[in-house]
mmCIF file of C-alpha atoms in Angstrom:
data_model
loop_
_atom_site.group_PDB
_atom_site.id
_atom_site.type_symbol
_atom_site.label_atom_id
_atom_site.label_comp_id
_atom_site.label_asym_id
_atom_site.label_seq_id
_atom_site.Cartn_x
_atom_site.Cartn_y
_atom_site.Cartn_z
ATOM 1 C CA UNK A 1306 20.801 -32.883 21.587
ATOM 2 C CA UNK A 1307 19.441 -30.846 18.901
ATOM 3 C CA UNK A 1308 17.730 -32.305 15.509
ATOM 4 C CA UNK A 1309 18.771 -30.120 12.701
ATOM 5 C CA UNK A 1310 17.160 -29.298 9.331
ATOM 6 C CA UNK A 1311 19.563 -27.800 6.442
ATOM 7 C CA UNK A 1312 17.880 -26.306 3.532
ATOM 8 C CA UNK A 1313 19.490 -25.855 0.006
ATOM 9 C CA UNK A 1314 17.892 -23.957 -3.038
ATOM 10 C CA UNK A 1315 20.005 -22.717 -6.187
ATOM 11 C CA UNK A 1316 18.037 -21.406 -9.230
ATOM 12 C CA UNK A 1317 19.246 -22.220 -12.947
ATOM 13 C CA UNK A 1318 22.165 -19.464 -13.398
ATOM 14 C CA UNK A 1319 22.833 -19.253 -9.473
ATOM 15 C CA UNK A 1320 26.151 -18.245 -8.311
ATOM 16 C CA UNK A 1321 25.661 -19.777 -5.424
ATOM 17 C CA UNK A 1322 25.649 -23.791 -5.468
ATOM 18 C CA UNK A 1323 24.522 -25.944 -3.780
ATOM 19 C CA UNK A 1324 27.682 -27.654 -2.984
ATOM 20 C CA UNK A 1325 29.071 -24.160 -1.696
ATOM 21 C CA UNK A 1326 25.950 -24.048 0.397
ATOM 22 C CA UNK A 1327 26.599 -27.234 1.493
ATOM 23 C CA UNK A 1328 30.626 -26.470 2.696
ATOM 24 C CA UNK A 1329 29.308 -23.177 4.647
ATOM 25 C CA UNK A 1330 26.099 -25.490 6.803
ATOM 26 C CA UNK A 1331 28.641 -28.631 7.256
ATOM 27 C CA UNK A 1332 31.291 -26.192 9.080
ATOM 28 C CA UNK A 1333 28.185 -24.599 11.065
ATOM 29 C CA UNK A 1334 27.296 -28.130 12.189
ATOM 30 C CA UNK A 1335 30.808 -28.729 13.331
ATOM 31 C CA UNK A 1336 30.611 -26.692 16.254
ATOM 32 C CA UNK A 1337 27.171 -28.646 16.876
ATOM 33 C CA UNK A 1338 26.909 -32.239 18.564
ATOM 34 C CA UNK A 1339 23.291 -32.515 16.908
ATOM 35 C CA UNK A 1340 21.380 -35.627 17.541
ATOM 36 C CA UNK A 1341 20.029 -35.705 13.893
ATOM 37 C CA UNK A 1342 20.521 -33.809 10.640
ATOM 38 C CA UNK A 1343 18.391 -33.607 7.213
ATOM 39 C CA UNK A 1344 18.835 -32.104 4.499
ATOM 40 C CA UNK A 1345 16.484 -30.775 2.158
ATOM 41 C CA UNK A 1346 17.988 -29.122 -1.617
ATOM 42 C CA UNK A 1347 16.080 -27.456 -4.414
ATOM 43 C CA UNK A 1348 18.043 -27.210 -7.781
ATOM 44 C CA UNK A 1349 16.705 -24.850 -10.287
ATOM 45 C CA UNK A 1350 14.139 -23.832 -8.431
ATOM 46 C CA UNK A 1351 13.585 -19.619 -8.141
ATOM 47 C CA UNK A 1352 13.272 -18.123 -4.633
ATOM 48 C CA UNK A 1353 10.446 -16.163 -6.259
ATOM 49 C CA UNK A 1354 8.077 -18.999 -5.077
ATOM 50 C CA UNK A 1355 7.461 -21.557 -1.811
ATOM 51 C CA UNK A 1356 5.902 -24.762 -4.114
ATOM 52 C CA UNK A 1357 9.267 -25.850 -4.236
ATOM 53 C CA UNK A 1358 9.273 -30.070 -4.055
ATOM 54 C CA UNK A 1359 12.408 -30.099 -1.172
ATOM 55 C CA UNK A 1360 10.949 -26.676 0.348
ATOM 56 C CA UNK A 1361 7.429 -28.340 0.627
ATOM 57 C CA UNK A 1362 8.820 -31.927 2.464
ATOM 58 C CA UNK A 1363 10.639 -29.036 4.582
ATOM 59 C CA UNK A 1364 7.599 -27.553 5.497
ATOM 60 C CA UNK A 1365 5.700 -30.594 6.241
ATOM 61 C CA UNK A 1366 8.347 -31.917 8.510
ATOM 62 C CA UNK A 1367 8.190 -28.158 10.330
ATOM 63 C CA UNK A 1368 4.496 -29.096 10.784
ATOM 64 C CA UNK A 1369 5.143 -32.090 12.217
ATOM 65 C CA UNK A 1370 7.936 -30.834 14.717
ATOM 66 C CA UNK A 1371 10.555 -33.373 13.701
ATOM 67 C CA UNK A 1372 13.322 -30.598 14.271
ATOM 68 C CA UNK A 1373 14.489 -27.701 16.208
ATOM 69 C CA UNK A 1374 16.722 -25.819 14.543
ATOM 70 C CA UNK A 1375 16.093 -24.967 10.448
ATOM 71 C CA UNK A 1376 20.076 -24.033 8.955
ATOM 72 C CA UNK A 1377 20.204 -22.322 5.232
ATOM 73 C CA UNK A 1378 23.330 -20.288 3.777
ATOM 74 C CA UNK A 1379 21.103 -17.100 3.328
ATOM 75 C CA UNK A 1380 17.306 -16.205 3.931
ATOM 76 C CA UNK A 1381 16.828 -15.433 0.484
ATOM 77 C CA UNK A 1382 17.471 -19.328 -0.097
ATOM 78 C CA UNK A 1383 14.338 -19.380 1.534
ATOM 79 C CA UNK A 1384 12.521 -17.224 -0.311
ATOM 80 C CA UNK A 1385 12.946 -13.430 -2.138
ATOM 81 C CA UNK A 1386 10.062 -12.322 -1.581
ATOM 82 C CA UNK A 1387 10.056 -10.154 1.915
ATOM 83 C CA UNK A 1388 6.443 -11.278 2.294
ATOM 84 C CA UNK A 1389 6.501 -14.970 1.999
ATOM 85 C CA UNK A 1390 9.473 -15.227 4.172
ATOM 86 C CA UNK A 1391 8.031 -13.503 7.071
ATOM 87 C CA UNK A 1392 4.856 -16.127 6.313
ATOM 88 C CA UNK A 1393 7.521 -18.793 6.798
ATOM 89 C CA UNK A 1394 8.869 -17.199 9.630
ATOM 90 C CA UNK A 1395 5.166 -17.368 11.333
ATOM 91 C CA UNK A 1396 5.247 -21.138 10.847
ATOM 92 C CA UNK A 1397 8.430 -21.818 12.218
ATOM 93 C CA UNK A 1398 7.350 -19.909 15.193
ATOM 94 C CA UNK A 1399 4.529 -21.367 15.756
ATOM 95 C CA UNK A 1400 6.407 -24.846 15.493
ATOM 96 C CA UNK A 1401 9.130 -23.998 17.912
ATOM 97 C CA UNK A 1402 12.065 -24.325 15.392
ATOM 98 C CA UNK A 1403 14.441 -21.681 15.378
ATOM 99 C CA UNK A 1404 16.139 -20.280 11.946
ATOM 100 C CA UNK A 1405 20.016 -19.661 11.325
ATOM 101 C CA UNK A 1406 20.945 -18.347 8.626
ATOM 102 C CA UNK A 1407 24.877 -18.415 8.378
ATOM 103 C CA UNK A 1408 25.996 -15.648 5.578
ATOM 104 C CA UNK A 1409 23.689 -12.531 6.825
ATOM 105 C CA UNK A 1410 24.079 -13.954 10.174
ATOM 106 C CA UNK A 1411 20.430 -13.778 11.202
ATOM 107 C CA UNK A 1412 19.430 -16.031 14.209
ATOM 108 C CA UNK A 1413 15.735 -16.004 15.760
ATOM 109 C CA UNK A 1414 17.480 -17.619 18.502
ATOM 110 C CA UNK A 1415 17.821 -16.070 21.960
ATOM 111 C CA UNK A 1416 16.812 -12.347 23.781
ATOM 112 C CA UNK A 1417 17.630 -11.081 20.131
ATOM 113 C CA UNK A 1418 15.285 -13.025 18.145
ATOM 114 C CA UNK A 1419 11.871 -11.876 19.154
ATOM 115 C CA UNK A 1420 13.630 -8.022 17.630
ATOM 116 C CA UNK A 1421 15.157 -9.697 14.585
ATOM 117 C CA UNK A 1422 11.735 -10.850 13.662
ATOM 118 C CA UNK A 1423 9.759 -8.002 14.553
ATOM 119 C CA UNK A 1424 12.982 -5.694 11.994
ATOM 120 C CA UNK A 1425 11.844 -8.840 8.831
ATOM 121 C CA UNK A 1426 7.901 -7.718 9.387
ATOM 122 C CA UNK A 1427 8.162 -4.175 9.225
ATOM 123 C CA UNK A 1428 10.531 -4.503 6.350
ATOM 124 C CA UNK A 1429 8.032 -6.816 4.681
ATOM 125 C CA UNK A 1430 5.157 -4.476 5.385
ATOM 126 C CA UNK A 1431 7.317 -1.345 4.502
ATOM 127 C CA UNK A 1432 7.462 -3.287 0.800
ATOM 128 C CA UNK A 1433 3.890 -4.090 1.003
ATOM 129 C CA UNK A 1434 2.593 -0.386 1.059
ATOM 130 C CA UNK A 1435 5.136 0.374 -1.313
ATOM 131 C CA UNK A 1436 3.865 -1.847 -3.698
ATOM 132 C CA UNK A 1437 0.568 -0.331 -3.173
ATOM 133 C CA UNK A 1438 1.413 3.278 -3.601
ATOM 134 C CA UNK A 1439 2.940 2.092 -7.015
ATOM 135 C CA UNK A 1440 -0.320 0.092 -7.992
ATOM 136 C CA UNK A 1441 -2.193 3.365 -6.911
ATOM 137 C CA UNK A 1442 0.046 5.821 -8.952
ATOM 138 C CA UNK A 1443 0.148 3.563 -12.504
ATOM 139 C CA UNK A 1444 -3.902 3.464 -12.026
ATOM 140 C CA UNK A 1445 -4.043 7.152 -11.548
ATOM 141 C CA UNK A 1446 -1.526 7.928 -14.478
ATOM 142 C CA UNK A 1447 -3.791 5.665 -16.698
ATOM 143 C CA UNK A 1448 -6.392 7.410 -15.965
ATOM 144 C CA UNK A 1449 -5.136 10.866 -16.310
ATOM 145 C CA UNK A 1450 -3.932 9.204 -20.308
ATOM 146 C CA UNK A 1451 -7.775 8.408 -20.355
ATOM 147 C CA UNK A 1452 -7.270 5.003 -19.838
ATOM 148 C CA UNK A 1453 -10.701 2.942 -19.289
ATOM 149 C CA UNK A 1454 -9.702 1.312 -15.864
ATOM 150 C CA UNK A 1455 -12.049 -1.531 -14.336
ATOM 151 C CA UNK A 1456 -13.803 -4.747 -16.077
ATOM 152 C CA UNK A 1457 -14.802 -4.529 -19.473
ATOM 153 C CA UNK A 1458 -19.166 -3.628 -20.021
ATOM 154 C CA UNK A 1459 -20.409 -6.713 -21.647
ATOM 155 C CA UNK A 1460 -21.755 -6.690 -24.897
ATOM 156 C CA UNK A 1461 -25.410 -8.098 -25.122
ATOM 157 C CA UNK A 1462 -27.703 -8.416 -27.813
ATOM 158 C CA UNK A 1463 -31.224 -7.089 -26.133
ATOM 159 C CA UNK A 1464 -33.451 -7.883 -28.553
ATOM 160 C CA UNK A 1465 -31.967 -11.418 -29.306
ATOM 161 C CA UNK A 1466 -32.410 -12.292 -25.458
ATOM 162 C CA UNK A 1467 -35.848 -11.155 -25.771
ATOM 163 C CA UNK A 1468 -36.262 -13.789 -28.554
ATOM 164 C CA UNK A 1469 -34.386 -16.136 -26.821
ATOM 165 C CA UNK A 1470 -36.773 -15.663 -24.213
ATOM 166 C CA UNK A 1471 -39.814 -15.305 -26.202
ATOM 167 C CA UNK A 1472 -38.450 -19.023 -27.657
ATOM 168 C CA UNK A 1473 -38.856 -20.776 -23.922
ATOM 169 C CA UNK A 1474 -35.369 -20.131 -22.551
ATOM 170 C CA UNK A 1475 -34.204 -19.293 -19.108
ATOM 171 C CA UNK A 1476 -32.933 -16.769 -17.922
ATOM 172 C CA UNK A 1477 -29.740 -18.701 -16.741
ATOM 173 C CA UNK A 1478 -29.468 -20.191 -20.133
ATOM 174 C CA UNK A 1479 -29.474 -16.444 -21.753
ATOM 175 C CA UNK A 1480 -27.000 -15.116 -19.412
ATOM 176 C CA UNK A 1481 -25.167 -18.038 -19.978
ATOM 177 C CA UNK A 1482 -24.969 -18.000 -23.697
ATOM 178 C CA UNK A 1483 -23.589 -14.354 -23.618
ATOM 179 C CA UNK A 1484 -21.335 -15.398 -20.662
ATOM 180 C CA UNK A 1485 -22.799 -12.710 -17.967
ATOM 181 C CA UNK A 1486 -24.993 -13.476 -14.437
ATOM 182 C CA UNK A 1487 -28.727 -13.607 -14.618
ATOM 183 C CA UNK A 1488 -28.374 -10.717 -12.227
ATOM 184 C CA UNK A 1489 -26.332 -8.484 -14.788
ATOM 185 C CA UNK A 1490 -29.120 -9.763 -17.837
ATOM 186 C CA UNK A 1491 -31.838 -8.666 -15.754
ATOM 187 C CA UNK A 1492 -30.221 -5.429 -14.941
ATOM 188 C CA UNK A 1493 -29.271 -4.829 -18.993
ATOM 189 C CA UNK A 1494 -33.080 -5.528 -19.611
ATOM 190 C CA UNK A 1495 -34.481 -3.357 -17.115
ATOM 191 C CA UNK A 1496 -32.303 -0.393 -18.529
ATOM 192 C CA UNK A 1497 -33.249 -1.042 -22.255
ATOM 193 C CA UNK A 1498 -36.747 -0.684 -21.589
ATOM 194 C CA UNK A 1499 -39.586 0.871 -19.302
ATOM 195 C CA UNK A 1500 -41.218 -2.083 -19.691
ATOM 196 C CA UNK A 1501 -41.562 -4.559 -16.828
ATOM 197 C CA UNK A 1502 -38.331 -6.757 -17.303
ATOM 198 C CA UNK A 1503 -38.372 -10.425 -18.373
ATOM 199 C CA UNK A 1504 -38.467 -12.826 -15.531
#
């Protein structure tokens, strides 16, 4: 007898409902004799993220093996993101439950399931380095529009951390006041003067 998990997310907007999700699992678990079902629901909650309250409880009880099979309408009910549903998809692997998901009729169930996983991860990767490549071509576009790229050079008065220093301050408390490492102060001193630097 299998124990069944049925998960349920609709963001604010959503065509699809809940209750529509609901008709489309209850007809799957017709054709089922399942010793137990739960059900889990998020409402107005974006697929765009996995610290969902329902999604959570659903993850915990993965953990903890209380099911075998996890049942949603869609995969993108569990999440939009390519990435964090193949990080999902590790999990319930690793906890033995298999996923069915009824209207793109994916099922990691059977001689099949091992491939459908394997087709999620490349597509999720294939995203991945896309996303890169775009991150890569907006920095060198800046760049070519003479963009400064990288973290912004501190401004630090020299000669008022020499008098802060002359005054009995550390050197923590200086690079702390202008909100920099001691490491970066001692480097800024060094390079204002040829004198030996202020430790």
């Amino acid at each position: 007898m299998m124990r069944i998990a049925c998960y349920m997310r609709c963001s604010t907007g959503d065509k699809q409902t809940v209750e529509s999700q609901r008709t489309e699992i209850e007809s799957y678990l017709a054709t089922r004799s399942p010793k137990r079902v739960r059900w889990f629901e998020d409402v107005g909650h974006s697929g765009g993220k996995l610290d969902r309250p329902a999604f959570k409880k659903l993850m915990d009880d993965v953990r903890r093996r209380r099911f075998d099979i996890l049942v949603c309408y869609r995969l993108d009910r569990i999440s939009r993101s390519l990435f964090d549903a193949v990080h999902v998809l590790d999990q319930l692997r690793q906890n033995d439950v298999r996923l069915v998901t009824l209207a793109d009729g994916i099922s990691f169930d059977g001689p099949y399931g091992g491939l459908m996983y394997a087709l999620i991860a490349g597509l999720a990767e294939l995203e991945r380095e896309a996303i890169r490549e775009r991150v890569k071509a907006g920095l060198r576009a800046a760049k070519a529009r003479g963009v400064r790229l990288g973290r912004r050079v501190a401004v630090i008065d020299i000669e008022g951390a020499r008098r802060m220093r002359a005054e009995g301050m550390t050197m923590r408390e200086i690079a702390e006041h202008f909100g920099i490492s001691v490491r970066t102060l001692q480097r800024r001193l060094r390079g204002a003067t040829k004198t030996p630097s202020l430790t």
